[in-house]
Amino acid sequence: MSIHTLLFSFIAVLVLESCQKEFSKEPGGSTPVPQGIPDSIYLDKVVEVWDATDTTLTQFNYDNLKRVASWKEKYSLNALTESDSLVVTYYYTNADSLPYKLIAREDKKWASPVVYDISLDSTFLFWDTQKRLTLDSTLSNYTSTSGSFNRSKYISSIQYLPGKIVYQTVPTTLAVFPGGGFEPPTIDTAWLDGNNNIIRDVSYEVFNSIPTQDLMYTGTYTFDSKPNPYLTLNIFKLFHSNHSITKSWFTPQINNYLTFKSDERGYGSYFFNVQNFYNAKGQLVKAIGIDVTNNSINERYFYYKAL
């Protein structure tokens, strides 16, 4: 969750240009409008650009029951990264609408010196009768051609209270090289508005040997009343969170951001004002967030398809 300052790569330009070609212009306006048959309501891909330099392309793939089978991200993180990709695959029992497991694989190739990093996480998901995620258990494996590795287990329990959600995560390091690797438990709390958008969240590290909590992250957010593009996904509840592996800037909510204010240890403070653009069907097609204090711009472009 950092603001990146790379020069905009030629590949990123091609990605944006190829995506924009799928749009026409709304009569009398400049907002892009998806083309195709009327039921093009399912999220196809998202292009996110930071400060016209760092680009992330997220592509969604569906099965014949219109469930998300997988999604893939291609992105660059900093000047040392040649390539970086994340693939998340979901597993279902018969015709269930919610997955019981996901596997996330992230591959990085660092340019100088050339180092290959692989992270492979297997997560089992547990749902209650109201189809709310109540527990997830992750086995995380990281290996690097530099010789380092880490194998850890994470168990997160989720409690639903009036107007808020509490996440408690307990990590356990199973094997690590070189030494170290201790991670303290964390407690995340999210407060909700009447539409179940997360309007405030905090995250603490909890040190059992010392009776204290260290604040890691705090955020406050406001929203419009329009539906978020991620609502079409059967796995939306896995994105609508402040603790999961999919957490990122502008974590998907029920509605769309108008302001985004955050303070994260090690990364600083940001306050984005967001302008949203919709097509004739009321679908969000573009969101531009501007942080005047840090002179930073976040652009997100949304594309849809029929299934």
Short mmCIF file of N, CA, C and O in Angstrom, two decimals, residues 6-20 46-57 74-76 82 299 301 303:
data_model
loop_
_atom_site.label_atom_id
_atom_site.label_comp_id
_atom_site.label_asym_id
_atom_site.label_seq_id
_atom_site.Cartn_x
_atom_site.Cartn_y
_atom_site.Cartn_z
N LEU A 6 7.39 5.19 -10.41
CA LEU A 6 8.10 4.74 -11.61
C LEU A 6 7.76 5.61 -12.81
O LEU A 6 6.70 6.22 -12.87
N LEU A 7 8.63 5.65 -13.81
CA LEU A 7 8.27 6.21 -15.10
C LEU A 7 7.27 5.26 -15.74
O LEU A 7 7.38 4.05 -15.64
N PHE A 8 6.28 5.82 -16.42
CA PHE A 8 5.20 5.01 -17.00
C PHE A 8 5.76 4.16 -18.14
O PHE A 8 6.27 4.69 -19.11
N SER A 9 5.65 2.85 -18.01
CA SER A 9 6.26 1.95 -18.98
C SER A 9 5.44 1.88 -20.25
O SER A 9 4.24 2.14 -20.28
N PHE A 10 6.13 1.50 -21.33
CA PHE A 10 5.46 1.34 -22.62
C PHE A 10 4.39 0.28 -22.56
O PHE A 10 3.33 0.41 -23.17
N ILE A 11 4.62 -0.77 -21.77
CA ILE A 11 3.62 -1.83 -21.62
C ILE A 11 2.36 -1.29 -20.98
O ILE A 11 1.25 -1.61 -21.39
N ALA A 12 2.51 -0.45 -19.96
CA ALA A 12 1.35 0.12 -19.30
C ALA A 12 0.53 0.94 -20.25
O ALA A 12 -0.71 0.93 -20.23
N VAL A 13 1.21 1.69 -21.14
CA VAL A 13 0.48 2.50 -22.12
C VAL A 13 -0.34 1.60 -23.03
O VAL A 13 -1.50 1.87 -23.34
N LEU A 14 0.28 0.49 -23.48
CA LEU A 14 -0.44 -0.43 -24.36
C LEU A 14 -1.65 -1.02 -23.67
O LEU A 14 -2.71 -1.19 -24.28
N VAL A 15 -1.52 -1.35 -22.38
CA VAL A 15 -2.65 -1.91 -21.63
C VAL A 15 -3.81 -0.95 -21.60
O VAL A 15 -4.95 -1.29 -21.90
N LEU A 16 -3.52 0.31 -21.26
CA LEU A 16 -4.60 1.30 -21.17
C LEU A 16 -5.22 1.56 -22.53
O LEU A 16 -6.44 1.67 -22.67
N GLU A 17 -4.38 1.66 -23.58
CA GLU A 17 -4.93 1.94 -24.90
C GLU A 17 -5.80 0.80 -25.38
O GLU A 17 -6.88 1.00 -25.94
N SER A 18 -5.38 -0.45 -25.15
CA SER A 18 -6.16 -1.59 -25.60
C SER A 18 -7.49 -1.67 -24.88
O SER A 18 -8.50 -2.05 -25.45
N CYS A 19 -7.49 -1.30 -23.57
CA CYS A 19 -8.73 -1.34 -22.81
C CYS A 19 -9.66 -0.23 -23.26
O CYS A 19 -10.87 -0.43 -23.39
N GLN A 20 -9.14 0.97 -23.52
CA GLN A 20 -9.99 2.09 -23.91
C GLN A 20 -10.65 1.83 -25.25
O GLN A 20 -11.73 2.36 -25.54
N VAL A 46 -10.12 -4.81 -14.39
CA VAL A 46 -9.93 -3.51 -13.75
C VAL A 46 -8.50 -3.08 -14.03
O VAL A 46 -7.56 -3.85 -13.85
N VAL A 47 -8.33 -1.84 -14.47
CA VAL A 47 -7.01 -1.25 -14.66
C VAL A 47 -6.84 -0.14 -13.63
O VAL A 47 -7.66 0.76 -13.54
N GLU A 48 -5.77 -0.25 -12.83
CA GLU A 48 -5.50 0.76 -11.82
C GLU A 48 -4.14 1.39 -12.10
O GLU A 48 -3.16 0.69 -12.35
N VAL A 49 -4.10 2.73 -12.07
CA VAL A 49 -2.88 3.47 -12.39
C VAL A 49 -2.58 4.44 -11.25
O VAL A 49 -3.44 5.22 -10.84
N TRP A 50 -1.35 4.38 -10.75
CA TRP A 50 -0.89 5.31 -9.71
C TRP A 50 0.02 6.35 -10.35
O TRP A 50 1.05 6.02 -10.93
N ASP A 51 -0.38 7.61 -10.22
CA ASP A 51 0.46 8.74 -10.64
C ASP A 51 0.96 8.58 -12.07
O ASP A 51 2.09 8.96 -12.39
N ALA A 52 0.12 8.01 -12.94
CA ALA A 52 0.43 7.82 -14.36
C ALA A 52 1.71 7.03 -14.56
O ALA A 52 2.36 7.13 -15.61
N THR A 53 2.08 6.19 -13.57
CA THR A 53 3.34 5.44 -13.70
C THR A 53 3.18 3.96 -13.42
O THR A 53 3.65 3.13 -14.18
N ASP A 54 2.55 3.59 -12.31
CA ASP A 54 2.51 2.20 -11.85
C ASP A 54 1.13 1.62 -12.15
O ASP A 54 0.12 2.10 -11.63
N THR A 55 1.09 0.59 -12.99
CA THR A 55 -0.18 0.06 -13.48
C THR A 55 -0.42 -1.37 -13.02
O THR A 55 0.48 -2.20 -13.05
N THR A 56 -1.67 -1.64 -12.60
CA THR A 56 -2.10 -2.98 -12.25
C THR A 56 -3.28 -3.37 -13.15
O THR A 56 -4.25 -2.63 -13.25
N LEU A 57 -3.19 -4.51 -13.78
CA LEU A 57 -4.28 -5.05 -14.59
C LEU A 57 -4.81 -6.29 -13.90
O LEU A 57 -4.07 -7.25 -13.68
N LYS A 74 -1.42 -8.42 -12.92
CA LYS A 74 -0.08 -8.17 -13.43
C LYS A 74 0.27 -6.74 -13.05
O LYS A 74 -0.46 -5.80 -13.36
N TYR A 75 1.40 -6.56 -12.38
CA TYR A 75 1.74 -5.22 -11.93
C TYR A 75 3.24 -5.08 -11.69
O TYR A 75 3.97 -6.07 -11.66
N SER A 76 3.67 -3.83 -11.54
CA SER A 76 5.04 -3.52 -11.18
C SER A 76 5.01 -2.76 -9.87
O SER A 76 4.11 -1.96 -9.62
N GLU A 82 11.16 -6.33 -12.44
CA GLU A 82 10.90 -6.49 -13.87
C GLU A 82 9.49 -6.99 -14.11
O GLU A 82 8.81 -6.54 -15.02
N GLU A 299 -6.07 6.25 -10.42
CA GLU A 299 -7.09 6.10 -11.46
C GLU A 299 -7.50 4.63 -11.54
O GLU A 299 -6.64 3.75 -11.57
N TYR A 301 -10.17 2.02 -13.80
CA TYR A 301 -11.05 1.86 -14.96
C TYR A 301 -11.67 0.46 -14.90
O TYR A 301 -10.97 -0.53 -14.71
N TYR A 303 -14.25 -2.57 -16.53
CA TYR A 303 -14.73 -3.13 -17.80
C TYR A 303 -15.63 -4.33 -17.49
O TYR A 303 -15.34 -5.10 -16.58
#
